[in-house]
Structures are given as C-alpha cells and as structure tokens.
Amino acid sequence: MVEPNPMVGCVLVREQTVGSVRDSVVIGEGFHEKFGGPHAEIQALVSCSHPANAVAYVTLEPCCHHGKTPPCTGALIEAGIRKVVVACSDPFNQVSGRGIAELKSAGIAVQTGVLESEARDLNAPYFKRVQTGVPWVIAKWAMSIDGKIASVSGSSRWISNTQSRQIVHQLRGRVDAIVIGVGTAIADDPLLTARPAGQRIARRVVFDTRARLPLESQLVKTAADYPVIVVVGPQAVSDRVEALEHAGCRVIASPADQRASLEYLLRILADEGCTNVLVEGGSQLLGAFNDARAIDEVHCFVGPIMLGGAGSVSPVAGAGFSSIDQSARLRDIQVRQIGNDSYIFGRLERQDL
Ligand SMILES: [Zn+2]
C-alpha cells in the first residue's frame, strides 16, 4: 500500500526495426509498491538489463526531489532513457512541472497528457488532497430495501450480511481515518478497526460536540492501541474533555458551526497526510457531509429486508437539497450482488468543498 503517496506505474519500451517492420517491445515494468520503497521508475529500470534508448511510459510526472528515495528524474537521465511519456503532471509542490522540466533540459523528449483523465481518476484521492488541502471522503451505510438504517426502536444489527460487513472491514483497512457521530458511538459502541487488520491503521474520529463519548466505550478503552480523535464544540465541559484526554484520546476543539467544524477536521487530517476518510454515519453526520457537498464516493449496502415505519431512520439526514437537479449525483456506478445483499458504489460528480 503506497498511500498517502499516489499509485504510479512505469513501463519501459524499446522501439526496434526488424526487417522493414517497426515494432515496440516492453522491456521493463515497475510500480510504486510500498510507501517509502523504490518508485515505479526505479523498479522498471532495475527490471531490465539495458534500459538505454528506451521510452518510459509513466502514469505520473517523475519526481525530482529527494524524498524518502532519490529523485527518479536523475535515474531516468543516467539510464539514458530517450523519451518519457507522462500521463499527468504531479501537483505536489516539490514536483509540479519541475520533473518534466528537468528531463527536457537533459535532452530527453517528453510527451504529456496521454490518457490524462484515466490517470487522474486512478489517483483522484491524492489529487484532491494535494490540490485542495482536503482528503477524499467516502460515505458508507447499510440500509433496508425501503431505505432505512434502523428500526423505530433504533435497532440496526444486522441489516447487511456477513460478507457485506467483511467488505466494510476491507474498506476500513485502506483508509486513513474513520469518522462517526457520537450518537452512533453511544448506540452501537463500535470498535471501528479493520478485522482482519488491513494495510493501514485508521485514526478513529468521533464528532462529539458536548464530549459525551463514554469512557467505558470500546473506542476509548482501546485508545492507547489505535488512535482516537474526539472533535468537540465550544460547549464541551472541560472535566469531560480532560477525562477523555486522560484516557488516551486526542481532543480537537472545533468551531461551533457544524459545517465549519467538518471542514476544520478535514483540513487537519489532510495536513497530517490523510488521503482517504471513511464516514460511517449516523444519519445526522452523513447529512452534514452531504449538505456541505463534502462526499466524493459512496458505498451503500442494501439488505433484503423491509423495515417500514415513518419514524425509522434513513441513512442521510441533514437539510438535504431542495430539488433533484441540485442533488448529489453518482457517476461510474457499480452494483454487485453479495449473497442476498446489493452493494452499490460509485463516485460523486465533482463537489464544492
Ligand atoms: Zn520518483
């Protein structure tokens, strides 16, 4: 898992003429496999014996700065690469066109913009974080066929089946933060860890205006092992805040306004290198994210049950949008059958925040 760095692939191609036929042969391949490990370009170069005069195809502009590894531009130049085809430039401020400029000044031909939108889609969460200072927000919920997440009495276990819940655990294992509202924390007492553990350990975040998160909750009890952030409002009682801190939680004091407080948290998470944030509810918190047009991706599980009831809770509350035209709309929708559940996921059209 390479996040918070972008996913990058590199292919080295030798163009050769056999008789009268001009042909291209792939001589090397690589991808950036692990955060802190060698970049795709380096992997591709070491995968072949004679990279000189080859053409390198990369999904992202080669880096030109000393990060965790030496710059790729230097390695490409040294290897005698003839031409580099770049799908899209890297918006990261230490690269941002300089990688391409460096290759050109070394006499290497550079072609840009090949399959650019596909490459940008591949790394949409990374581009969003680097370009806006806000992480990619994934909303997840499980609901009945009639669009309810809990019965009139508040019961929600379990609307989706075991395999669907395993998919949620996989999702948790690849995000940097998991966010819930305090109502959900109190009602369900979730642990919010990935089981089995994924590649990443997500920060567990609770929106808790009045610092009500119980000290005996699973979240607080495991705060020493897996980070817990409690986002409180100005009205939180200091004794409660101190008790949470004493129990190992990190408390963030946020603005009173809910929308401002969402953005405040998201910017802190992005600054700390969080690329993907999963919002697991409840209804009010998902409603607040939806009202702020802050959701980028939706994962919805539909269980084969009908709850009914005017008082049953629906997944996304908040103020909502006043017309269908204004509503958030999914693109690239995929639907999978998971046993008797339907799993619907997709990205939303470009959002404001
Ligand atoms: Zn690099």
PDB file of C-alpha atoms in Angstrom, residues 1-264:
ATOM      1  CA  MET A   1       0.000   0.000   0.000  1.00  0.00           C
ATOM      2  CA  VAL A   2       1.586   3.185  -1.223  1.00  0.00           C
ATOM      3  CA  GLU A   3      -0.765   5.808   0.248  1.00  0.00           C
ATOM      4  CA  PRO A   4      -0.559   8.635   1.171  1.00  0.00           C
ATOM      5  CA  ASN A   5       1.676   8.674  -1.924  1.00  0.00           C
ATOM      6  CA  PRO A   6      -0.030   8.299  -5.318  1.00  0.00           C
ATOM      7  CA  MET A   7      -0.208   4.983  -7.152  1.00  0.00           C
ATOM      8  CA  VAL A   8       2.292   5.082 -10.010  1.00  0.00           C
ATOM      9  CA  GLY A   9       3.218   2.626 -12.741  1.00  0.00           C
ATOM     10  CA  CYS A  10       6.048   2.714 -15.288  1.00  0.00           C
ATOM     11  CA  VAL A  11       6.626   0.686 -18.454  1.00  0.00           C
ATOM     12  CA  LEU A  12       9.863   0.765 -20.493  1.00  0.00           C
ATOM     13  CA  VAL A  13       9.506   0.132 -24.203  1.00  0.00           C
ATOM     14  CA  ARG A  14      12.189  -0.467 -26.832  1.00  0.00           C
ATOM     15  CA  GLU A  15      11.236   0.541 -30.324  1.00  0.00           C
ATOM     16  CA  GLN A  16      13.044  -1.611 -32.844  1.00  0.00           C
ATOM     17  CA  THR A  17      13.002  -2.299 -36.545  1.00  0.00           C
ATOM     18  CA  VAL A  18      13.069  -5.926 -37.621  1.00  0.00           C
ATOM     19  CA  GLY A  19      13.460  -6.124 -41.395  1.00  0.00           C
ATOM     20  CA  SER A  20      11.004  -3.492 -42.622  1.00  0.00           C
ATOM     21  CA  VAL A  21       8.684  -3.812 -39.579  1.00  0.00           C
ATOM     22  CA  ARG A  22       8.898  -1.278 -36.806  1.00  0.00           C
ATOM     23  CA  ASP A  23       7.995  -2.844 -33.516  1.00  0.00           C
ATOM     24  CA  SER A  24       7.706  -1.936 -29.836  1.00  0.00           C
ATOM     25  CA  VAL A  25       8.697  -4.356 -27.130  1.00  0.00           C
ATOM     26  CA  VAL A  26       8.094  -3.971 -23.411  1.00  0.00           C
ATOM     27  CA  ILE A  27      11.484  -4.450 -21.739  1.00  0.00           C
ATOM     28  CA  GLY A  28      10.738  -3.383 -18.189  1.00  0.00           C
ATOM     29  CA  GLU A  29       7.871  -2.714 -15.794  1.00  0.00           C
ATOM     30  CA  GLY A  30       7.518  -1.382 -12.302  1.00  0.00           C
ATOM     31  CA  PHE A  31       5.093   0.150  -9.879  1.00  0.00           C
ATOM     32  CA  HIS A  32       5.449   2.010  -6.613  1.00  0.00           C
ATOM     33  CA  GLU A  33       4.620  -0.818  -4.302  1.00  0.00           C
ATOM     34  CA  LYS A  34       5.171   0.440  -0.806  1.00  0.00           C
ATOM     35  CA  PHE A  35       5.299   3.808   0.942  1.00  0.00           C
ATOM     36  CA  GLY A  36       8.992   4.672   1.435  1.00  0.00           C
ATOM     37  CA  GLY A  37      10.085   1.988  -1.054  1.00  0.00           C
ATOM     38  CA  PRO A  38      11.508   2.468  -4.566  1.00  0.00           C
ATOM     39  CA  HIS A  39       9.351   4.394  -7.038  1.00  0.00           C
ATOM     40  CA  ALA A  40       7.836   2.857 -10.183  1.00  0.00           C
ATOM     41  CA  GLU A  41      10.547   4.273 -12.465  1.00  0.00           C
ATOM     42  CA  ILE A  42      13.350   2.747 -10.390  1.00  0.00           C
ATOM     43  CA  GLN A  43      11.549  -0.607 -10.236  1.00  0.00           C
ATOM     44  CA  ALA A  44      11.140  -0.560 -14.032  1.00  0.00           C
ATOM     45  CA  LEU A  45      14.815   0.372 -14.596  1.00  0.00           C
ATOM     46  CA  VAL A  46      16.123  -2.429 -12.387  1.00  0.00           C
ATOM     47  CA  SER A  47      13.729  -4.933 -14.002  1.00  0.00           C
ATOM     48  CA  CYS A  48      15.660  -4.828 -17.307  1.00  0.00           C
ATOM     49  CA  SER A  49      19.322  -5.104 -18.221  1.00  0.00           C
ATOM     50  CA  HIS A  50      19.658  -2.474 -20.992  1.00  0.00           C
ATOM     51  CA  PRO A  51      17.268   0.432 -20.499  1.00  0.00           C
ATOM     52  CA  ALA A  52      19.369   2.836 -22.624  1.00  0.00           C
ATOM     53  CA  ASN A  53      17.432   4.432 -25.509  1.00  0.00           C
ATOM     54  CA  ALA A  54      14.132   3.026 -24.268  1.00  0.00           C
ATOM     55  CA  VAL A  55      10.901   5.033 -23.995  1.00  0.00           C
ATOM     56  CA  ALA A  56       9.458   5.282 -20.469  1.00  0.00           C
ATOM     57  CA  TYR A  57       5.678   5.491 -20.025  1.00  0.00           C
ATOM     58  CA  VAL A  58       4.646   6.776 -16.580  1.00  0.00           C
ATOM     59  CA  THR A  59       1.230   7.449 -15.053  1.00  0.00           C
ATOM     60  CA  LEU A  60       2.552  10.469 -13.123  1.00  0.00           C
ATOM     61  CA  GLU A  61       5.313  13.035 -13.638  1.00  0.00           C
ATOM     62  CA  PRO A  62       8.628  11.613 -12.350  1.00  0.00           C
ATOM     63  CA  CYS A  63       9.767  13.147  -9.073  1.00  0.00           C
ATOM     64  CA  CYS A  64      12.797  15.451  -8.966  1.00  0.00           C
ATOM     65  CA  HIS A  65      13.229  15.879  -5.213  1.00  0.00           C
ATOM     66  CA  HIS A  66      14.918  13.850  -2.535  1.00  0.00           C
ATOM     67  CA  GLY A  67      12.019  12.407  -0.554  1.00  0.00           C
ATOM     68  CA  LYS A  68      12.232   9.009   1.096  1.00  0.00           C
ATOM     69  CA  THR A  69      14.134   7.875  -2.011  1.00  0.00           C
ATOM     70  CA  PRO A  70      16.437   9.707  -4.508  1.00  0.00           C
ATOM     71  CA  PRO A  71      14.740  11.514  -7.425  1.00  0.00           C
ATOM     72  CA  CYS A  72      13.536   9.456 -10.387  1.00  0.00           C
ATOM     73  CA  THR A  73      14.461  12.107 -12.948  1.00  0.00           C
ATOM     74  CA  GLY A  74      18.158  11.547 -12.168  1.00  0.00           C
ATOM     75  CA  ALA A  75      17.805   7.785 -12.563  1.00  0.00           C
ATOM     76  CA  LEU A  76      15.996   8.129 -15.916  1.00  0.00           C
ATOM     77  CA  ILE A  77      18.650  10.550 -17.210  1.00  0.00           C
ATOM     78  CA  GLU A  78      21.502   8.361 -16.010  1.00  0.00           C
ATOM     79  CA  ALA A  79      19.963   5.255 -17.598  1.00  0.00           C
ATOM     80  CA  GLY A  80      19.944   7.014 -20.983  1.00  0.00           C
ATOM     81  CA  ILE A  81      16.170   6.945 -21.491  1.00  0.00           C
ATOM     82  CA  ARG A  82      15.363   8.540 -24.873  1.00  0.00           C
ATOM     83  CA  LYS A  83      11.807   9.712 -24.272  1.00  0.00           C
ATOM     84  CA  VAL A  84       9.362   9.900 -21.374  1.00  0.00           C
ATOM     85  CA  VAL A  85       5.585   9.774 -21.916  1.00  0.00           C
ATOM     86  CA  VAL A  86       3.800  11.263 -18.897  1.00  0.00           C
ATOM     87  CA  ALA A  87       0.063  10.778 -18.310  1.00  0.00           C
ATOM     88  CA  CYS A  88      -0.286  13.720 -15.929  1.00  0.00           C
ATOM     89  CA  SER A  89       1.857  16.149 -14.002  1.00  0.00           C
ATOM     90  CA  ASP A  90       2.243  15.867 -10.240  1.00  0.00           C
ATOM     91  CA  PRO A  91       0.554  18.748  -8.363  1.00  0.00           C
ATOM     92  CA  PHE A  92       2.766  18.101  -5.308  1.00  0.00           C
ATOM     93  CA  ASN A  93       4.557  21.402  -4.720  1.00  0.00           C
ATOM     94  CA  GLN A  94       8.046  19.883  -4.716  1.00  0.00           C
ATOM     95  CA  VAL A  95       7.471  18.454  -8.216  1.00  0.00           C
ATOM     96  CA  SER A  96       4.723  20.347 -10.079  1.00  0.00           C
ATOM     97  CA  GLY A  97       6.267  20.558 -13.567  1.00  0.00           C
ATOM     98  CA  ARG A  98       9.870  20.605 -12.368  1.00  0.00           C
ATOM     99  CA  GLY A  99      10.306  16.890 -13.010  1.00  0.00           C
ATOM    100  CA  ILE A 100       9.288  17.358 -16.654  1.00  0.00           C
ATOM    101  CA  ALA A 101      11.483  20.461 -16.998  1.00  0.00           C
ATOM    102  CA  GLU A 102      14.490  18.593 -15.641  1.00  0.00           C
ATOM    103  CA  LEU A 103      14.067  15.740 -18.125  1.00  0.00           C
ATOM    104  CA  LYS A 104      13.748  18.177 -21.028  1.00  0.00           C
ATOM    105  CA  SER A 105      16.833  20.122 -20.014  1.00  0.00           C
ATOM    106  CA  ALA A 106      18.764  16.831 -20.033  1.00  0.00           C
ATOM    107  CA  GLY A 107      17.755  16.422 -23.687  1.00  0.00           C
ATOM    108  CA  ILE A 108      15.044  13.806 -23.119  1.00  0.00           C
ATOM    109  CA  ALA A 109      11.894  14.138 -25.248  1.00  0.00           C
ATOM    110  CA  VAL A 110       8.804  14.460 -23.048  1.00  0.00           C
ATOM    111  CA  GLN A 111       5.222  13.904 -24.138  1.00  0.00           C
ATOM    112  CA  THR A 112       2.439  14.790 -21.688  1.00  0.00           C
ATOM    113  CA  GLY A 113      -1.319  14.350 -21.392  1.00  0.00           C
ATOM    114  CA  VAL A 114      -1.561  10.762 -22.685  1.00  0.00           C
ATOM    115  CA  LEU A 115      -4.611   9.102 -21.014  1.00  0.00           C
ATOM    116  CA  GLU A 116      -4.560  12.006 -18.574  1.00  0.00           C
ATOM    117  CA  SER A 117      -8.134  11.735 -17.275  1.00  0.00           C
ATOM    118  CA  GLU A 118      -7.744   7.980 -16.636  1.00  0.00           C
ATOM    119  CA  ALA A 119      -4.532   8.640 -14.713  1.00  0.00           C
ATOM    120  CA  ARG A 120      -6.193  11.417 -12.715  1.00  0.00           C
ATOM    121  CA  ASP A 121      -9.139   9.146 -11.876  1.00  0.00           C
ATOM    122  CA  LEU A 122      -6.726   6.483 -10.662  1.00  0.00           C
ATOM    123  CA  ASN A 123      -5.303   8.878  -8.094  1.00  0.00           C
ATOM    124  CA  ALA A 124      -8.336  11.121  -7.523  1.00  0.00           C
ATOM    125  CA  PRO A 125      -7.994  10.999  -3.706  1.00  0.00           C
ATOM    126  CA  TYR A 126      -4.303  12.032  -3.893  1.00  0.00           C
ATOM    127  CA  PHE A 127      -5.006  14.854  -6.365  1.00  0.00           C
ATOM    128  CA  LYS A 128      -7.856  16.135  -4.189  1.00  0.00           C
ATOM    129  CA  ARG A 129      -5.722  16.225  -1.049  1.00  0.00           C
ATOM    130  CA  VAL A 130      -2.738  17.891  -2.704  1.00  0.00           C
ATOM    131  CA  GLN A 131      -4.782  20.404  -4.711  1.00  0.00           C
ATOM    132  CA  THR A 132      -7.466  21.364  -2.149  1.00  0.00           C
ATOM    133  CA  GLY A 133      -5.963  20.527   1.260  1.00  0.00           C
ATOM    134  CA  VAL A 134      -8.993  18.313   1.965  1.00  0.00           C
ATOM    135  CA  PRO A 135      -8.961  14.492   1.926  1.00  0.00           C
ATOM    136  CA  TRP A 136     -11.161  12.231  -0.211  1.00  0.00           C
ATOM    137  CA  VAL A 137     -14.381  11.476   1.677  1.00  0.00           C
ATOM    138  CA  ILE A 138     -16.063   8.083   1.377  1.00  0.00           C
ATOM    139  CA  ALA A 139     -19.584   7.660   2.790  1.00  0.00           C
ATOM    140  CA  LYS A 140     -20.729   4.180   3.761  1.00  0.00           C
ATOM    141  CA  TRP A 141     -24.005   2.842   5.068  1.00  0.00           C
ATOM    142  CA  ALA A 142     -26.140  -0.294   5.125  1.00  0.00           C
ATOM    143  CA  MET A 143     -29.880   0.099   4.634  1.00  0.00           C
ATOM    144  CA  SER A 144     -33.055  -1.912   4.177  1.00  0.00           C
ATOM    145  CA  ILE A 145     -34.718  -2.216   0.784  1.00  0.00           C
ATOM    146  CA  ASP A 146     -37.015   0.664   1.847  1.00  0.00           C
ATOM    147  CA  GLY A 147     -34.074   2.934   2.644  1.00  0.00           C
ATOM    148  CA  LYS A 148     -33.861   2.716   6.444  1.00  0.00           C
ATOM    149  CA  ILE A 149     -30.744   2.219   8.570  1.00  0.00           C
ATOM    150  CA  ALA A 150     -32.516   1.435  11.842  1.00  0.00           C
ATOM    151  CA  SER A 151     -35.921   0.349  13.068  1.00  0.00           C
ATOM    152  CA  VAL A 152     -38.276   2.624  15.018  1.00  0.00           C
ATOM    153  CA  SER A 153     -36.671   1.313  18.235  1.00  0.00           C
ATOM    154  CA  GLY A 154     -33.160   2.090  16.931  1.00  0.00           C
ATOM    155  CA  SER A 155     -32.104  -1.474  16.207  1.00  0.00           C
ATOM    156  CA  SER A 156     -29.728  -1.794  13.243  1.00  0.00           C
ATOM    157  CA  ARG A 157     -27.990  -5.155  13.734  1.00  0.00           C
ATOM    158  CA  TRP A 158     -27.684  -6.525  11.223  1.00  0.00           C
ATOM    159  CA  ILE A 159     -29.217  -5.117   8.062  1.00  0.00           C
ATOM    160  CA  SER A 160     -26.400  -6.355   5.810  1.00  0.00           C
ATOM    161  CA  ASN A 161     -24.940  -9.859   5.733  1.00  0.00           C
ATOM    162  CA  THR A 162     -21.575 -11.146   6.954  1.00  0.00           C
ATOM    163  CA  GLN A 163     -19.870 -10.920   3.541  1.00  0.00           C
ATOM    164  CA  SER A 164     -21.004  -7.299   3.125  1.00  0.00           C
ATOM    165  CA  ARG A 165     -19.597  -6.498   6.531  1.00  0.00           C
ATOM    166  CA  GLN A 166     -16.314  -8.105   5.510  1.00  0.00           C
ATOM    167  CA  ILE A 167     -16.154  -5.674   2.578  1.00  0.00           C
ATOM    168  CA  VAL A 168     -16.588  -2.829   5.085  1.00  0.00           C
ATOM    169  CA  HIS A 169     -13.649  -4.187   7.085  1.00  0.00           C
ATOM    170  CA  GLN A 170     -11.528  -4.190   3.902  1.00  0.00           C
ATOM    171  CA  LEU A 171     -12.586  -0.606   3.271  1.00  0.00           C
ATOM    172  CA  ARG A 172     -11.584   0.341   6.824  1.00  0.00           C
ATOM    173  CA  GLY A 173      -8.208  -1.288   6.265  1.00  0.00           C
ATOM    174  CA  ARG A 174      -7.310   1.010   3.370  1.00  0.00           C
ATOM    175  CA  VAL A 175      -8.427   4.409   4.712  1.00  0.00           C
ATOM    176  CA  ASP A 176      -6.550   6.855   6.934  1.00  0.00           C
ATOM    177  CA  ALA A 177      -9.451   7.910   9.156  1.00  0.00           C
ATOM    178  CA  ILE A 178     -12.912   6.617  10.047  1.00  0.00           C
ATOM    179  CA  VAL A 179     -15.444   9.189  11.227  1.00  0.00           C
ATOM    180  CA  ILE A 180     -18.699   8.693  13.142  1.00  0.00           C
ATOM    181  CA  GLY A 181     -21.080  10.835  15.167  1.00  0.00           C
ATOM    182  CA  VAL A 182     -21.320  10.444  18.939  1.00  0.00           C
ATOM    183  CA  GLY A 183     -24.913   9.164  18.632  1.00  0.00           C
ATOM    184  CA  THR A 184     -23.638   6.160  16.673  1.00  0.00           C
ATOM    185  CA  ALA A 185     -20.731   5.727  19.101  1.00  0.00           C
ATOM    186  CA  ILE A 186     -23.180   5.547  22.027  1.00  0.00           C
ATOM    187  CA  ALA A 187     -25.865   3.445  20.299  1.00  0.00           C
ATOM    188  CA  ASP A 188     -23.616   0.841  18.623  1.00  0.00           C
ATOM    189  CA  ASP A 189     -20.418   1.057  20.716  1.00  0.00           C
ATOM    190  CA  PRO A 190     -18.318   0.170  17.646  1.00  0.00           C
ATOM    191  CA  LEU A 191     -14.604  -0.600  17.662  1.00  0.00           C
ATOM    192  CA  LEU A 192     -14.094   0.754  14.109  1.00  0.00           C
ATOM    193  CA  THR A 193     -10.987  -1.293  13.448  1.00  0.00           C
ATOM    194  CA  ALA A 194     -10.422  -3.411  10.351  1.00  0.00           C
ATOM    195  CA  ARG A 195     -10.743  -7.106  11.155  1.00  0.00           C
ATOM    196  CA  PRO A 196      -8.546  -8.737   9.962  1.00  0.00           C
ATOM    197  CA  ALA A 197      -6.191  -5.756  10.027  1.00  0.00           C
ATOM    198  CA  GLY A 198      -5.598  -4.012   6.700  1.00  0.00           C
ATOM    199  CA  GLN A 199      -2.521  -2.243   5.396  1.00  0.00           C
ATOM    200  CA  ARG A 200      -3.263   0.920   7.323  1.00  0.00           C
ATOM    201  CA  ILE A 201      -4.414   1.742  10.837  1.00  0.00           C
ATOM    202  CA  ALA A 202      -7.029   4.433  10.580  1.00  0.00           C
ATOM    203  CA  ARG A 203      -7.467   7.180  13.106  1.00  0.00           C
ATOM    204  CA  ARG A 204     -10.928   6.747  14.637  1.00  0.00           C
ATOM    205  CA  VAL A 205     -12.719  10.069  14.835  1.00  0.00           C
ATOM    206  CA  VAL A 206     -15.899  10.914  16.773  1.00  0.00           C
ATOM    207  CA  PHE A 207     -17.858  14.146  16.279  1.00  0.00           C
ATOM    208  CA  ASP A 208     -18.913  14.817  19.831  1.00  0.00           C
ATOM    209  CA  THR A 209     -19.951  18.450  20.368  1.00  0.00           C
ATOM    210  CA  ARG A 210     -20.534  18.055  24.109  1.00  0.00           C
ATOM    211  CA  ALA A 211     -17.790  15.471  24.830  1.00  0.00           C
ATOM    212  CA  ARG A 212     -20.327  12.761  25.714  1.00  0.00           C
ATOM    213  CA  LEU A 213     -18.302   9.771  24.474  1.00  0.00           C
ATOM    214  CA  PRO A 214     -18.435   7.241  27.342  1.00  0.00           C
ATOM    215  CA  LEU A 215     -15.100   6.386  28.945  1.00  0.00           C
ATOM    216  CA  GLU A 216     -16.164   2.736  29.025  1.00  0.00           C
ATOM    217  CA  SER A 217     -16.862   2.672  25.261  1.00  0.00           C
ATOM    218  CA  GLN A 218     -14.804   0.295  23.126  1.00  0.00           C
ATOM    219  CA  LEU A 219     -13.302   3.298  21.330  1.00  0.00           C
ATOM    220  CA  VAL A 220     -11.974   4.948  24.487  1.00  0.00           C
ATOM    221  CA  LYS A 221     -10.863   1.672  26.035  1.00  0.00           C
ATOM    222  CA  THR A 222      -8.669   0.918  23.005  1.00  0.00           C
ATOM    223  CA  ALA A 223      -7.413   4.496  22.509  1.00  0.00           C
ATOM    224  CA  ALA A 224      -3.921   3.554  23.664  1.00  0.00           C
ATOM    225  CA  ASP A 225      -3.622   0.947  20.881  1.00  0.00           C
ATOM    226  CA  TYR A 226      -5.388   2.680  17.976  1.00  0.00           C
ATOM    227  CA  PRO A 227      -5.660   6.458  17.818  1.00  0.00           C
ATOM    228  CA  VAL A 228      -8.972   8.087  18.744  1.00  0.00           C
ATOM    229  CA  ILE A 229      -9.757  11.714  17.956  1.00  0.00           C
ATOM    230  CA  VAL A 230     -12.746  13.384  19.607  1.00  0.00           C
ATOM    231  CA  VAL A 231     -13.932  16.566  17.907  1.00  0.00           C
ATOM    232  CA  VAL A 232     -15.694  18.727  20.490  1.00  0.00           C
ATOM    233  CA  GLY A 233     -17.510  22.053  20.279  1.00  0.00           C
ATOM    234  CA  PRO A 234     -17.047  25.176  22.416  1.00  0.00           C
ATOM    235  CA  GLN A 235     -19.820  23.994  24.781  1.00  0.00           C
ATOM    236  CA  ALA A 236     -17.944  20.832  25.846  1.00  0.00           C
ATOM    237  CA  VAL A 237     -17.424  20.651  29.621  1.00  0.00           C
ATOM    238  CA  SER A 238     -13.719  20.793  30.496  1.00  0.00           C
ATOM    239  CA  ASP A 239     -13.938  17.918  33.015  1.00  0.00           C
ATOM    240  CA  ARG A 240     -15.238  15.635  30.265  1.00  0.00           C
ATOM    241  CA  VAL A 241     -12.551  16.806  27.857  1.00  0.00           C
ATOM    242  CA  GLU A 242      -9.832  16.162  30.433  1.00  0.00           C
ATOM    243  CA  ALA A 243     -11.225  12.708  31.219  1.00  0.00           C
ATOM    244  CA  LEU A 244     -11.152  11.780  27.513  1.00  0.00           C
ATOM    245  CA  GLU A 245      -7.610  13.083  27.166  1.00  0.00           C
ATOM    246  CA  HIS A 246      -6.552  11.253  30.285  1.00  0.00           C
ATOM    247  CA  ALA A 247      -7.973   8.059  28.783  1.00  0.00           C
ATOM    248  CA  GLY A 248      -5.678   8.499  25.764  1.00  0.00           C
ATOM    249  CA  CYS A 249      -7.972  10.288  23.287  1.00  0.00           C
ATOM    250  CA  ARG A 250      -6.808  13.289  21.337  1.00  0.00           C
ATOM    251  CA  VAL A 251      -9.375  16.069  21.685  1.00  0.00           C
ATOM    252  CA  ILE A 252      -9.733  18.693  18.958  1.00  0.00           C
ATOM    253  CA  ALA A 253     -11.709  21.834  19.783  1.00  0.00           C
ATOM    254  CA  SER A 254     -13.618  22.842  16.666  1.00  0.00           C
ATOM    255  CA  PRO A 255     -15.813  25.788  15.679  1.00  0.00           C
ATOM    256  CA  ALA A 256     -19.466  25.698  16.827  1.00  0.00           C
ATOM    257  CA  ASP A 257     -20.864  25.757  13.308  1.00  0.00           C
ATOM    258  CA  GLN A 258     -21.205  22.191  12.072  1.00  0.00           C
ATOM    259  CA  ARG A 259     -20.128  22.818   8.511  1.00  0.00           C
ATOM    260  CA  ALA A 260     -17.102  24.828   9.653  1.00  0.00           C
ATOM    261  CA  SER A 261     -16.256  22.065  12.077  1.00  0.00           C
ATOM    262  CA  LEU A 262     -16.346  19.411   9.315  1.00  0.00           C
ATOM    263  CA  GLU A 263     -14.014  21.422   7.155  1.00  0.00           C
ATOM    264  CA  TYR A 264     -11.762  22.167  10.140  1.00  0.00           C
TER     265      TYR A 264
END
